[in-house]
Tab-separated table of C-alpha atoms in Angstrom:
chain	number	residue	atom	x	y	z
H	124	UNK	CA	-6.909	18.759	-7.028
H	125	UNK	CA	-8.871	17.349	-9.789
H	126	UNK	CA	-8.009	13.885	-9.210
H	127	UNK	CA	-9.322	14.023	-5.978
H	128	UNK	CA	-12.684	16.317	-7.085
H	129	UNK	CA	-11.185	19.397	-5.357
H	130	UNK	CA	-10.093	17.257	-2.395
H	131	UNK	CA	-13.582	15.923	-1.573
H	132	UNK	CA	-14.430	14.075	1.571
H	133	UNK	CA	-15.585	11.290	-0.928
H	134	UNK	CA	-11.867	10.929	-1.707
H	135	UNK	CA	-10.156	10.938	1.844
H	136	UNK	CA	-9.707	8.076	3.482
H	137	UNK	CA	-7.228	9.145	6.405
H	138	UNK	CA	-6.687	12.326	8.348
H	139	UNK	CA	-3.535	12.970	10.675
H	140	UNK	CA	-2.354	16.451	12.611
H	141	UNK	CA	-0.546	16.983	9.192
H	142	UNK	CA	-3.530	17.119	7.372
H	143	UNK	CA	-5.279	14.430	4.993
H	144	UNK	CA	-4.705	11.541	2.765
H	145	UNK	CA	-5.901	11.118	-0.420
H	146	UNK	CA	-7.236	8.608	-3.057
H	147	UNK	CA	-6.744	8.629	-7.384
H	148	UNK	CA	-6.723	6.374	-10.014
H	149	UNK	CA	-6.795	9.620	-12.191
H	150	UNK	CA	-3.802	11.547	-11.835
H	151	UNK	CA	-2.126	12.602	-15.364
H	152	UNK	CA	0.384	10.124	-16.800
H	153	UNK	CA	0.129	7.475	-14.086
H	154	UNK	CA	-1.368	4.992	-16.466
H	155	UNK	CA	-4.535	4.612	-13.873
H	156	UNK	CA	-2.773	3.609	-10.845
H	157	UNK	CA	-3.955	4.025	-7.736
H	158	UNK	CA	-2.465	6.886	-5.705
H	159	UNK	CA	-2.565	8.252	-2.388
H	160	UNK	CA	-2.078	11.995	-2.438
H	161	UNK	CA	-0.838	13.682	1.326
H	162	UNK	CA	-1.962	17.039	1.474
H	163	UNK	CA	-0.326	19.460	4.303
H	164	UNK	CA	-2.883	21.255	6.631
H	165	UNK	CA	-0.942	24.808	6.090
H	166	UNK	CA	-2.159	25.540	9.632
H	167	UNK	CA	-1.362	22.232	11.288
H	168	UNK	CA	1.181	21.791	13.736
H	169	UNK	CA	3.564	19.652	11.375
H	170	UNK	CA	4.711	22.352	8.847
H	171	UNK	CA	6.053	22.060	5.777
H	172	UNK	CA	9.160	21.069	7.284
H	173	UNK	CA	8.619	17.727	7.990
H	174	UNK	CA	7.214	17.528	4.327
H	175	UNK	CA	10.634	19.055	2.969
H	176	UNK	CA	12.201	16.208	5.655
H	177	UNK	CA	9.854	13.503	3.889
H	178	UNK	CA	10.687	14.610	0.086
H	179	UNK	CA	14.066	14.524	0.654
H	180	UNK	CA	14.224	11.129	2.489
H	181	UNK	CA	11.974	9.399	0.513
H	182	UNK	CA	13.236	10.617	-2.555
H	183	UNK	CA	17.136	9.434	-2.063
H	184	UNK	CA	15.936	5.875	-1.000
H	185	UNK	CA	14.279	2.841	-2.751
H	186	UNK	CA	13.744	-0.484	-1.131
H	187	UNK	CA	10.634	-2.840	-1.508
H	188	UNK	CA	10.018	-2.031	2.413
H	189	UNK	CA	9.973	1.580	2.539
H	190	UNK	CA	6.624	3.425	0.561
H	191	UNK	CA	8.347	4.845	-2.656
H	192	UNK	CA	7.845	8.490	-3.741
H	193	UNK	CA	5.554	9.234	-7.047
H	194	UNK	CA	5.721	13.032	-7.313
H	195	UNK	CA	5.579	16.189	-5.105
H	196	UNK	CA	3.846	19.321	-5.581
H	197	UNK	CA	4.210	22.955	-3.650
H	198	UNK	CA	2.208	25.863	-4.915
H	199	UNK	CA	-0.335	28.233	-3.758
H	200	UNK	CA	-2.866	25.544	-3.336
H	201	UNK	CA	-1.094	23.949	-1.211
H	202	UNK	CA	2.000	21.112	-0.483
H	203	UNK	CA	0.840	17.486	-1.021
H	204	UNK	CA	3.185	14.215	-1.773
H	205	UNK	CA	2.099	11.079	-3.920
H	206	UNK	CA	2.788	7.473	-3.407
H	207	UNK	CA	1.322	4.250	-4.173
H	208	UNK	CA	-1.859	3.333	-2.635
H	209	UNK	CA	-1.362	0.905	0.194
H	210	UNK	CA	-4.738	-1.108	-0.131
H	211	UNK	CA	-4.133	-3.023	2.864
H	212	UNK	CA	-4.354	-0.030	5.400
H	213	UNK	CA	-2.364	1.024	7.969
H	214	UNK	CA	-1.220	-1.803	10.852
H	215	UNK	CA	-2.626	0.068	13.391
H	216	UNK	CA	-6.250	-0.532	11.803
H	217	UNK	CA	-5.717	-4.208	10.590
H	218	UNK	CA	-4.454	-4.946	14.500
H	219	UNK	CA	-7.656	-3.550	16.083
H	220	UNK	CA	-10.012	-4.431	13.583
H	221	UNK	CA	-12.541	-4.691	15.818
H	222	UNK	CA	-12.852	-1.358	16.467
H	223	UNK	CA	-15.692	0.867	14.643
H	224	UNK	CA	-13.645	3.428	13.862
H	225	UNK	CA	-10.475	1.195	12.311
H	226	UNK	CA	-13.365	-0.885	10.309
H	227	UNK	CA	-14.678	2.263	8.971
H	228	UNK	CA	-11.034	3.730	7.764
H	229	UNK	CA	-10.013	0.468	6.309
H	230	UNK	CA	-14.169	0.312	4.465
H	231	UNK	CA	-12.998	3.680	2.920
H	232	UNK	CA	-10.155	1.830	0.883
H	233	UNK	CA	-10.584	1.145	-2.804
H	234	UNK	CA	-11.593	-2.408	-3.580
H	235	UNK	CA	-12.043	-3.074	0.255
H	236	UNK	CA	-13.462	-6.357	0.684
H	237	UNK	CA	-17.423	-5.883	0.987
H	238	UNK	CA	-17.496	-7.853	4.376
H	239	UNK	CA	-14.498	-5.915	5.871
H	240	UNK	CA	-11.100	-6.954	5.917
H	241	UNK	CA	-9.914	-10.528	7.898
H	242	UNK	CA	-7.916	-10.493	11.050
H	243	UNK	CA	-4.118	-10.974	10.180
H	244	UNK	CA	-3.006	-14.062	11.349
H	245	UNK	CA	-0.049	-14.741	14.039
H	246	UNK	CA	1.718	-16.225	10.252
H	247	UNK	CA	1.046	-12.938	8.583
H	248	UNK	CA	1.989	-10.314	11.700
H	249	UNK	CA	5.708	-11.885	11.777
H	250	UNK	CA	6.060	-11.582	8.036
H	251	UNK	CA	4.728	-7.696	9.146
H	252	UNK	CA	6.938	-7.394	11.404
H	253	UNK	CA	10.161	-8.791	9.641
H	254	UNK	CA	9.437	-6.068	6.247
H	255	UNK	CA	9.310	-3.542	9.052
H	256	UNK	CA	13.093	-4.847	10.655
H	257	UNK	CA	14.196	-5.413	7.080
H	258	UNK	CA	13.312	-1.802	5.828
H	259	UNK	CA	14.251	-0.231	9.012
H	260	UNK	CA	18.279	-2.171	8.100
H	261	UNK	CA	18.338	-0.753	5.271
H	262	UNK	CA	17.512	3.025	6.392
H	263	UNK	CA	20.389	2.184	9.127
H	264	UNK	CA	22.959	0.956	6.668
H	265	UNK	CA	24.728	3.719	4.458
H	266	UNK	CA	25.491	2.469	1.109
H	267	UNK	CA	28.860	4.559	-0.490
H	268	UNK	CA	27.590	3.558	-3.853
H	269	UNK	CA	23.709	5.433	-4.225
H	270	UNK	CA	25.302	8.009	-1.388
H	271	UNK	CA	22.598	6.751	1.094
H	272	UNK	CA	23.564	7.814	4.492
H	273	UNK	CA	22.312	6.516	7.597
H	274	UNK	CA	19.320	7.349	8.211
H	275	UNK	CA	16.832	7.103	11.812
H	276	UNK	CA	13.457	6.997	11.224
H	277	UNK	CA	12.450	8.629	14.830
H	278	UNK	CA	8.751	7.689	14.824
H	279	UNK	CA	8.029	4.381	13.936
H	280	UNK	CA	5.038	3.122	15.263
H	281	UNK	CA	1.743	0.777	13.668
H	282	UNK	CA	0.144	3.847	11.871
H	283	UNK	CA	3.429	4.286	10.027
H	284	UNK	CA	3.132	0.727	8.704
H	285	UNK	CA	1.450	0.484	5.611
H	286	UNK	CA	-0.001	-3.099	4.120
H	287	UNK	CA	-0.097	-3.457	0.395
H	288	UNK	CA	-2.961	-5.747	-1.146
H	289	UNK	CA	-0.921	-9.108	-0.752
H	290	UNK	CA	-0.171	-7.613	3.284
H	291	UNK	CA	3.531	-7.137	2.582
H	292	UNK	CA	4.771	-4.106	5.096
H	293	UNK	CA	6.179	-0.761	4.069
H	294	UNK	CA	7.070	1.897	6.302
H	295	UNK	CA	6.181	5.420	5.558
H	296	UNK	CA	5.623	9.168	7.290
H	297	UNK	CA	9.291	10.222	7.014
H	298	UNK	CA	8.830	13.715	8.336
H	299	UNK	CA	11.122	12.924	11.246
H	300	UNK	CA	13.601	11.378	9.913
H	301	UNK	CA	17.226	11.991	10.682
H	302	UNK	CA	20.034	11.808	8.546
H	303	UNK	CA	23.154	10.878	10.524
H	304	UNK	CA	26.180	12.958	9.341
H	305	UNK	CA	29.247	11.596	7.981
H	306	UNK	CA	31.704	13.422	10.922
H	307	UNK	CA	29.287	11.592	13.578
H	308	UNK	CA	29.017	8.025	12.120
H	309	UNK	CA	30.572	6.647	15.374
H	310	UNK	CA	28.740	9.467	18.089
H	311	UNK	CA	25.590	10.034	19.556
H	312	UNK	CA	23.768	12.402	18.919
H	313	UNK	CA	21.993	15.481	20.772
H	314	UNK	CA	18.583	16.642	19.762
H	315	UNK	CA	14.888	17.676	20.787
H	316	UNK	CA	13.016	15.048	21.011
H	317	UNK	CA	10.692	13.676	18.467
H	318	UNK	CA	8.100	11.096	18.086
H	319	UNK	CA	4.910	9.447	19.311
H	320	UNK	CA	4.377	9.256	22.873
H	321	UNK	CA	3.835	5.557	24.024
H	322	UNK	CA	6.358	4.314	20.992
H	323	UNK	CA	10.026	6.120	22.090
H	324	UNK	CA	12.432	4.295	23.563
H	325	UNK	CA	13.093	5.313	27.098
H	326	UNK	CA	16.848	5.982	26.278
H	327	UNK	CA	16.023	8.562	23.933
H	328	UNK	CA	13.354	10.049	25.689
H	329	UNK	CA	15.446	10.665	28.689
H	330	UNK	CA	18.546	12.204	27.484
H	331	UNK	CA	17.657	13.422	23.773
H	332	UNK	CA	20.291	11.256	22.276
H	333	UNK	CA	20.544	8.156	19.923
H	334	UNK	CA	22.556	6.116	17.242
């Protein structure tokens, strides 16, 4: 909270039905990096279960494609996770960059380029689009040596791809995740669906199962 100046509308640069995103190059014993702090809306409709969800898959996985995890926190003033800043935006904004309301989102980034940020060339959209394949391998392979299970990400989607400064892809917003048992590694399975309309596959959407 005081990195952020109480969570001050000078410091957001993102808001989502789970609440808002954060910006700090202050936060104690980080050495001045810059941060991006997600802080739960305790009345939104994504509860502190898909935080929990995000913590927990996050937190047993590292791979240059996927957004690491810097710290959690869960108290009376709330439930908020920190990452690295991703000062390259969202893909979602960088794809429609002509749109007012993507310019002003991406203007809100630190050490966003005075005149707005380029269009991303064909070039540098299949390089996007091959971190996003590459990280989403490695949450679908389980490795027997870190424990890593399989794991289905359930809502992947532009938004959910984050650009760092050099516009190298990570994905992130884990709070749907699925973590395929070991007794199923060869079944489908059954559950409610989850996910952004307009983004699941019609397979899953129709009969509530995948693998």
């Amino acid at each position: 909270a005081a990195a952020t100046a109480g969570f001050a509308d000078s410091h957001c640069i993102g808001r989502g039905g789970f609440g808002s995103v954060f910006f700090t190059a202050q936060l104690r014993g980080m050495g001045g990096a810059d941060l991006a702090i997600k802080k739960l809306d305790l009345e939104s409709m994504q509860g502190q279960t898909e935080f929990l969800q995000e913590v927990q898959v996050l937190g047993s996985c590292r791979h240059v494609n996927l957004t690491p995890l810097v710290g959690f926190a869960a108290d009376v003033g709330g439930v908020c996770l920190v990452t690295p800043l991703m000062k390259g935006g969202n893909l979602e904004d960088r794809l429609l960059i002509q749109d007012v309301t993507a310019r002003q989102r991406l203007s809100k980034l630190p050490g966003a380029p005075a005149g707005g940020f380029e269009p991303l060339s064909w070039q540098e959209r299949l390089t996007v689009a091959v971190d996003v394949v590459t990280g989403l391998l490695y949450l679908h392979t389980p490795d027997p040596h870190t424990h890593k299970p399989t794991i289905s990400h359930r809502d992947i989607k532009p938004s959910n791809v984050l650009l760092d400064q050099d516009k190298r892809a990570r994905l992130a917003d884990m709070g749907l995740a699925r973590v395929q048992r070991p007794a199923a590694a060869h079944l489908t399975t059954a559950t409610s669906i989850a996910g952004t309309n307009g983004y699941l596959d019609d397979y899953y959407l129709t009969t509530g199962r995948f693998d």
